Structures are given as C-alpha cells and as structure tokens.
Amino acid sequence: MTLAARALVQLATWPDLAEAEPRCGTGQALRAAHGEIVHFHSDDHVDLYLTARAIRRFEEHLTATTTVQLVPGSQWVTLRLDVTADVDLLMTLVSLALQAHQAWPVPADVPRAECNDHRDAIHPRENLSEG
C-alpha cells in the first residue's frame, strides 16, 4: 500500500471527513462540512486546502520542509509523500486545515479555489522568494 493510500484510509476514519469525488476530476478527495479539503492525485502527491490565512500564518514552517510545495496565490498546498514522516506531517496539516476552515469559513458566495493539480507549475520552497 502506498503512503498516499495509507493516509487516505486513515483520514477517511476521521469524523469530520468523508470520501468524495474531487471537483478537479483527478484521484480521490476527502471533504469536510465546508467542502473539499484533501485531494489525493497520485501515489505520492496530495493537495490540501489549507486557506490563504493559514498559509500566511505558518509560511515559515511550511517552507522549511521540502515535503510541502506552495503555489503563489493558491489556498492549497501540495505535499509529496516520500517517507512515513511526510504522512505524519499531512495528518497535522489536515487537522490545521479543519481548524482554519472552522475558525474562518469561506463565505458561501465566494467560489472555492481550485487545487494545485491543474496549475501550470508548483514552485518548490526555494523558488518562492525569487521574482
């Protein structure tokens, strides 16, 4: 079983999450009350709807690891799952995402941001400050 599959099975047992078809059409998703929150796009890449506010708040920590990739302007973060510790980080970030969405819900009339799967490029942390 891949790390992504193992993470999906584990997260699907969380009471605030349910399996769903991803709006982007690729892979599998988990949704919370507010909408989709995790997309499993492949055996080693996962997109997490963290919110812009949470990304800004924890950006220093998110950019300190090569596991997390940020896309400028996206409310989603992409994680590459290579080792078990990456799954542990994903679990922590999903918990953080659930808290962020509960504390600062996105108004119903604002369209939800698209995940990173269909964006042109994912920029590793070392490219974020270039520009």
Coordinates of C-alpha atoms in Angstrom, one line a residue:
M1 CA 0.0 0.0 0.0
T2 CA 1.4 3.4 -0.9
L3 CA 1.8 6.2 1.6
A4 CA -0.9 8.2 0.0
A5 CA -3.3 5.2 0.1
R6 CA -2.5 4.6 3.7
A7 CA -3.1 8.3 4.5
L8 CA -6.4 8.3 2.7
V9 CA -7.6 5.2 4.6
Q10 CA -6.5 6.8 7.9
L11 CA -8.1 10.2 7.2
A12 CA -11.4 8.6 5.9
T13 CA -11.9 7.4 9.5
W14 CA -11.9 11.0 10.9
P15 CA -15.4 12.0 11.9
D16 CA -15.2 15.4 10.2
L17 CA -14.1 14.0 6.8
A18 CA -15.9 11.9 4.1
E19 CA -14.8 10.5 0.8
A20 CA -15.9 12.4 -2.3
E21 CA -15.2 12.8 -6.0
P22 CA -12.7 15.7 -6.5
R23 CA -14.0 18.6 -8.4
C24 CA -10.8 18.7 -10.4
G25 CA -11.6 15.2 -11.7
T26 CA -8.3 13.6 -10.7
G27 CA -7.8 11.0 -8.0
Q28 CA -9.8 10.8 -4.8
A29 CA -10.9 13.5 -2.3
L30 CA -12.0 14.0 1.2
R31 CA -14.4 16.7 2.2
A32 CA -15.4 18.4 5.4
A33 CA -18.7 20.3 6.1
H34 CA -17.4 23.4 4.1
G35 CA -16.2 21.5 1.1
E36 CA -13.3 19.5 -0.3
I37 CA -10.2 19.7 1.8
V38 CA -7.8 17.0 0.6
H39 CA -7.1 15.7 -3.0
F40 CA -5.1 12.5 -3.5
H41 CA -3.8 13.0 -7.1
S42 CA -1.3 10.2 -7.3
D43 CA 0.6 7.6 -5.2
D44 CA 2.9 10.4 -3.9
H45 CA 1.2 13.8 -4.3
V46 CA -1.6 15.3 -2.2
D47 CA -3.2 18.7 -2.3
L48 CA -4.6 20.2 0.9
Y49 CA -6.9 23.2 1.0
L50 CA -5.2 25.0 3.9
T51 CA -6.6 28.5 3.3
A52 CA -4.6 31.7 2.5
R53 CA -4.8 32.9 6.1
A54 CA -3.3 29.6 7.5
I55 CA -0.6 29.5 4.8
R56 CA 0.4 33.1 5.7
R57 CA 0.4 32.3 9.4
F58 CA 2.5 29.2 9.0
E59 CA 4.5 30.0 5.9
E60 CA 7.9 29.9 7.6
H61 CA 7.2 26.4 8.8
L62 CA 5.7 25.3 5.6
T63 CA 8.7 26.5 3.6
A64 CA 11.1 24.9 6.0
T65 CA 10.5 21.5 4.5
T66 CA 10.9 20.2 1.0
T67 CA 7.8 18.0 1.6
V68 CA 5.5 21.0 1.2
Q69 CA 5.3 22.9 -2.0
L70 CA 3.5 26.3 -2.2
V71 CA 2.0 27.8 -5.4
P72 CA 1.8 31.6 -5.2
G73 CA -1.8 32.8 -4.9
S74 CA -3.1 29.3 -4.2
Q75 CA -5.0 28.4 -1.0
W76 CA -3.9 24.8 -1.5
V77 CA -0.5 23.3 -0.6
T78 CA 0.9 20.3 -2.3
L79 CA 2.7 17.6 -0.3
R80 CA 5.0 14.9 -1.7
L81 CA 4.8 11.8 0.4
D82 CA 8.1 10.0 0.3
V83 CA 8.5 8.7 3.8
T84 CA 6.3 8.0 6.8
A85 CA 7.1 11.3 8.4
D86 CA 5.5 13.0 5.4
V87 CA 2.2 11.3 6.2
D88 CA 2.5 12.4 9.8
L89 CA 3.0 16.0 8.5
L90 CA -0.1 15.6 6.3
M91 CA -2.2 14.5 9.3
T92 CA -1.0 17.5 11.3
L93 CA -1.8 19.9 8.4
V94 CA -5.2 18.3 7.8
S95 CA -6.0 19.0 11.4
L96 CA -4.8 22.5 11.0
A97 CA -6.9 22.9 7.8
L98 CA -10.0 21.7 9.6
Q99 CA -9.4 24.2 12.4
A100 CA -8.7 27.0 9.9
H101 CA -11.9 26.4 8.0
Q102 CA -14.0 26.2 11.2
A103 CA -12.5 29.4 12.6
W104 CA -12.6 31.4 9.3
P105 CA -15.1 29.9 7.0
V106 CA -15.2 30.9 3.4
P107 CA -18.4 32.8 2.6
A108 CA -20.8 30.7 0.6
D109 CA -20.9 33.2 -2.3
V110 CA -17.1 33.1 -2.8
P111 CA -16.1 30.5 -5.3
R112 CA -13.7 27.9 -3.9
A113 CA -10.2 28.0 -5.1
E114 CA -9.0 25.3 -7.5
C115 CA -6.5 22.8 -6.3
N116 CA -2.9 22.8 -7.5
D117 CA -3.3 19.8 -9.8
H118 CA -4.3 21.9 -12.8
R119 CA -2.0 24.8 -12.2
D120 CA 0.9 25.5 -14.5
A121 CA 3.7 24.9 -12.0
I122 CA 4.3 24.0 -8.5
H123 CA 7.2 26.0 -7.1
P124 CA 9.5 24.4 -4.5
R125 CA 10.1 26.5 -1.4
E126 CA 13.5 27.8 -2.7
N127 CA 11.8 29.4 -5.7
L128 CA 9.2 31.4 -3.7
S129 CA 11.4 34.3 -2.9
E130 CA 12.6 34.7 -6.5
G131 CA 10.7 37.0 -8.7

